Structures are given as C-alpha cells and as structure tokens.
Coordinates of C-alpha atoms in Angstrom, one line a residue:
Chain A
X1 CA -3.3 -3.7 15.3
X2 CA -0.2 -2.2 14.2
X3 CA -0.4 -0.4 10.9
X4 CA 2.2 -0.2 8.5
X5 CA 2.7 2.3 5.6
X6 CA 5.1 2.1 2.8
X7 CA 5.3 5.1 0.4
X8 CA 7.3 5.0 -2.6
X9 CA 8.5 8.5 -4.5
X10 CA 10.0 9.1 -7.5
X11 CA 11.4 13.0 -7.4
X12 CA 11.8 15.4 -9.9
X13 CA 15.0 15.3 -12.0
X14 CA 17.6 16.8 -9.4
X15 CA 15.3 17.4 -6.6
X16 CA 16.2 14.0 -4.3
X17 CA 18.7 15.7 -1.7
X18 CA 15.9 18.5 -1.0
X19 CA 13.6 16.0 -0.8
X20 CA 15.7 13.7 1.6
X21 CA 16.5 16.6 3.9
X22 CA 13.0 17.6 4.2
X23 CA 12.2 14.0 5.2
X24 CA 14.7 13.8 7.3
X25 CA 13.1 16.8 9.3
X26 CA 9.7 14.5 8.7
X27 CA 11.2 11.7 10.5
X28 CA 12.3 13.5 13.4
X29 CA 8.8 15.0 13.9
X30 CA 7.1 11.9 13.2
X31 CA 8.9 10.0 15.9
X32 CA 7.7 12.0 18.4
X33 CA 4.1 11.5 17.7
X34 CA 2.6 9.1 20.5
X35 CA 1.5 6.6 18.1
X36 CA 4.4 6.3 15.9
X37 CA 6.8 3.1 16.3
X38 CA 9.1 3.9 13.4
X39 CA 9.7 6.2 10.5
X40 CA 12.7 5.3 8.3
X41 CA 13.6 7.0 5.2
X42 CA 15.5 5.0 2.4
X43 CA 17.0 6.0 -1.0
X44 CA 17.3 3.4 -3.8
X45 CA 21.0 2.1 -4.7
X46 CA 19.7 1.8 -8.2
X47 CA 17.7 5.2 -9.1
X48 CA 18.7 8.2 -6.7
X49 CA 15.5 9.8 -7.3
X50 CA 13.4 6.6 -5.9
X51 CA 12.8 7.3 -2.1
X52 CA 11.0 5.0 0.0
X53 CA 9.7 5.4 3.6
X54 CA 8.7 2.7 6.2
X55 CA 6.2 4.0 8.8
X56 CA 4.5 2.0 11.6
X57 CA 1.9 3.0 13.9
X58 CA 0.1 1.5 16.8
X59 CA -3.3 1.7 15.0
X60 CA -5.0 3.1 11.8
X61 CA -6.4 6.2 13.8
X62 CA -2.6 7.1 14.8
X63 CA -1.9 7.1 11.0
X64 CA -4.9 9.3 10.5
X65 CA -3.6 11.7 13.3
X66 CA 0.0 11.6 11.6
X67 CA -1.8 13.0 8.4
X68 CA -3.6 15.4 10.3
X69 CA -0.5 16.7 11.7
X70 CA 1.2 20.3 11.2
X71 CA 4.4 18.6 10.0
X72 CA 2.4 16.2 7.7
X73 CA 0.7 19.0 6.0
X74 CA 3.3 21.5 6.0
X75 CA 6.5 19.2 5.1
X76 CA 4.9 16.4 3.2
X77 CA 2.0 18.3 1.4
X78 CA 3.2 21.6 1.0
X79 CA 7.0 20.9 0.4
X80 CA 7.6 17.3 -0.7
X81 CA 4.8 16.5 -2.9
X82 CA 5.5 19.2 -5.5
X83 CA 9.0 17.9 -6.0
X84 CA 7.7 14.6 -6.9
X85 CA 7.1 12.8 -10.3
X86 CA 5.2 9.8 -8.6
X87 CA 3.9 8.9 -5.3
X88 CA 2.4 5.7 -4.2
X89 CA 1.2 4.7 -0.5
X90 CA 0.6 1.4 0.5
X91 CA -1.3 0.7 3.5
X92 CA -0.6 -2.6 5.2
X93 CA -1.1 -5.1 8.0
X94 CA 2.1 -6.8 9.3
X95 CA 1.8 -10.7 9.9
X96 CA 2.2 -11.7 13.6
X97 CA 5.8 -13.0 14.2
X98 CA 5.9 -16.5 15.9
X99 CA 7.9 -16.9 19.1
Chain B
X1 CA 26.5 0.1 5.6
X2 CA 22.9 -1.4 6.3
X3 CA 20.9 -2.5 3.5
X4 CA 17.3 -2.7 3.3
X5 CA 15.1 -4.6 0.5
X6 CA 11.5 -3.9 0.2
X7 CA 9.8 -6.5 -2.2
X8 CA 6.2 -6.0 -3.3
X9 CA 4.3 -8.9 -4.7
X10 CA 0.9 -9.2 -6.3
X11 CA -0.1 -13.0 -6.0
X12 CA -2.2 -14.7 -8.7
X13 CA -5.9 -14.7 -7.9
X14 CA -6.8 -16.6 -4.5
X15 CA -3.5 -17.7 -3.8
X16 CA -2.5 -15.0 -1.1
X17 CA -2.9 -17.5 2.0
X18 CA -0.5 -19.9 0.5
X19 CA 1.8 -17.2 -0.2
X20 CA 1.6 -15.9 3.2
X21 CA 2.0 -19.0 4.9
X22 CA 5.5 -19.5 2.8
X23 CA 6.6 -16.1 3.9
X24 CA 6.0 -16.8 7.4
X25 CA 8.5 -19.8 7.3
X26 CA 10.9 -17.9 5.2
X27 CA 10.8 -15.1 7.8
X28 CA 11.5 -17.3 10.4
X29 CA 14.5 -19.1 8.6
X30 CA 15.4 -15.6 7.3
X31 CA 15.9 -14.1 10.9
X32 CA 18.2 -17.0 11.8
X33 CA 20.8 -15.8 9.2
X34 CA 23.5 -14.1 10.9
X35 CA 23.7 -10.9 8.6
X36 CA 19.5 -10.3 9.0
X37 CA 18.2 -7.8 11.2
X38 CA 14.8 -7.6 10.4
X39 CA 12.4 -9.5 8.0
X40 CA 8.6 -8.5 8.1
X41 CA 5.9 -9.7 6.0
X42 CA 2.6 -7.5 5.3
X43 CA -0.4 -7.7 3.3
X44 CA -2.1 -4.7 2.1
X45 CA -5.2 -3.5 3.9
X46 CA -6.9 -2.5 0.5
X47 CA -5.8 -5.4 -1.7
X48 CA -5.7 -8.8 -0.2
X49 CA -3.6 -9.9 -3.0
X50 CA -0.7 -7.3 -2.7
X51 CA 2.2 -8.4 -0.1
X52 CA 5.0 -6.4 0.9
X53 CA 8.3 -7.9 2.6
X54 CA 10.7 -5.2 4.5
X55 CA 14.0 -6.7 5.1
X56 CA 17.1 -5.5 6.4
X57 CA 20.8 -6.7 6.3
X58 CA 24.0 -5.8 7.9
X59 CA 25.5 -5.3 4.3
X60 CA 25.0 -5.7 0.8
X61 CA 26.9 -9.0 1.1
X62 CA 24.5 -10.1 3.8
X63 CA 21.6 -10.2 1.5
X64 CA 23.6 -11.9 -1.2
X65 CA 24.3 -14.7 1.2
X66 CA 20.4 -14.5 1.7
X67 CA 19.7 -15.0 -1.9
X68 CA 22.3 -17.8 -1.9
X69 CA 20.6 -19.6 0.9
X70 CA 18.4 -23.1 0.7
X71 CA 15.6 -21.6 2.1
X72 CA 15.7 -18.6 -0.5
X73 CA 16.2 -21.1 -3.4
X74 CA 13.4 -23.4 -2.4
X75 CA 10.8 -21.3 -0.7
X76 CA 10.9 -17.8 -2.6
X77 CA 12.1 -18.9 -6.0
X78 CA 10.8 -22.7 -6.1
X79 CA 7.4 -22.0 -4.3
X80 CA 6.1 -18.5 -3.7
X81 CA 7.3 -16.7 -7.3
X82 CA 5.2 -19.3 -9.3
X83 CA 2.3 -18.1 -7.4
X84 CA 2.8 -14.4 -8.3
X85 CA 1.4 -12.3 -10.8
X86 CA 3.9 -9.4 -10.2
X87 CA 6.9 -9.1 -8.3
X88 CA 9.2 -5.8 -7.7
X89 CA 12.2 -5.7 -5.7
X90 CA 13.9 -2.5 -4.5
X91 CA 17.5 -2.2 -3.0
X92 CA 17.6 0.7 -0.6
X93 CA 20.1 2.5 1.8
X94 CA 18.5 3.9 5.1
X95 CA 19.4 7.4 5.8
X96 CA 21.3 7.8 9.1
X97 CA 19.1 9.0 11.9
X98 CA 19.9 11.7 14.1
X99 CA 20.3 11.5 17.7

C-alpha cells in the first residue's frame, strides 16, 4: 500500500535558503532510493520560513528504509533539523483513485 | 509557475468517512479542471480524523478558478467544511527539480 509523508517545517529566522538548499540535495538522494516514488520540496508563498515536503513511498517499510539512510541521518537529522523552529510530520495513506 | 496547495483538515468526531467520500467526488471533479495537475486525498495512519489534500495547479490563477467552481462551492464549502473541527490551507511554490 502506498505510503505518503507530509512534513511541515518552520525554519529559524533567516535560515530558509540554507534549509532549502540542503533539502534540494536530500530530494536528489531520496529519489534514488528504490522505494521512493516522489520527493518534492515546497516553500510557502505567504511565509518564506515555512517549508513543506511531500514524499511518497511504495510501502511503510520503504519509508523506514529512508529514515535509516545515511542521507536522512546526515542531512535531515544532522543539518536541517538544527535550523528549524518547528517540525511536524504526518504519515498518510492516499485514497484509491477511481478510473 | 506551478502552484501547490496542501490542506489539512480535522473532522468532527465520527464524520471522517462522510468527509472522505465527499472528497473522493471532489477529487474527480477537480481533476477535470483544465488547470489542475493533481488532486490527491489522504488519511492519517495515526489519527483517522486527520485528512490531507495535495493539489497542484498550473498557476495561481488556476487555483482561483478552482475556488470559484461550483463543485468547490457546493462540496467543499457547503458540505465538507461544516463537518470539520479544524481546517488549515497552505499555498506553496514547488522547488525546481534538477535534471
């Protein structure tokens, strides 16, 4: 069953460009994971410090593998999270789409 | 420039199945709009009352047209919103994706 993660970050003041550049690198690495289907990075049009990730994996286990990856540990936990004021992660099941 | 909307709803207690069925109908109608690129409905794996929409439009004007549509006015404002306890809408710009 496909597994979607929506992460919403608010960066520390003035750190959004640094966070976005790190997440661009993270996106490239994540898209190479065999279980990854999408990894998109977005910035709010209203609050430049609000950043949203939309990630899709084949299964929940593929997301667990993502979280165990070196790029997640180094880039997200090691470098992005210290630049955030808030971080919220939603784990989701997409509805099946009709024909 | 592509325009993404992430909406996060929390339904009133016990009303999530009704909300999801209405949003499935809304998704079909929205995908037929000329400016719509994606309309996906999701439910939280942790809190069944939390529902997330991921919508993509060609431009901000296409999203405005979506909000002016009969299906948005009738289904979302008329029927879904009264079944919600919380509703938060984020307007986003996706980062360009490298080659």
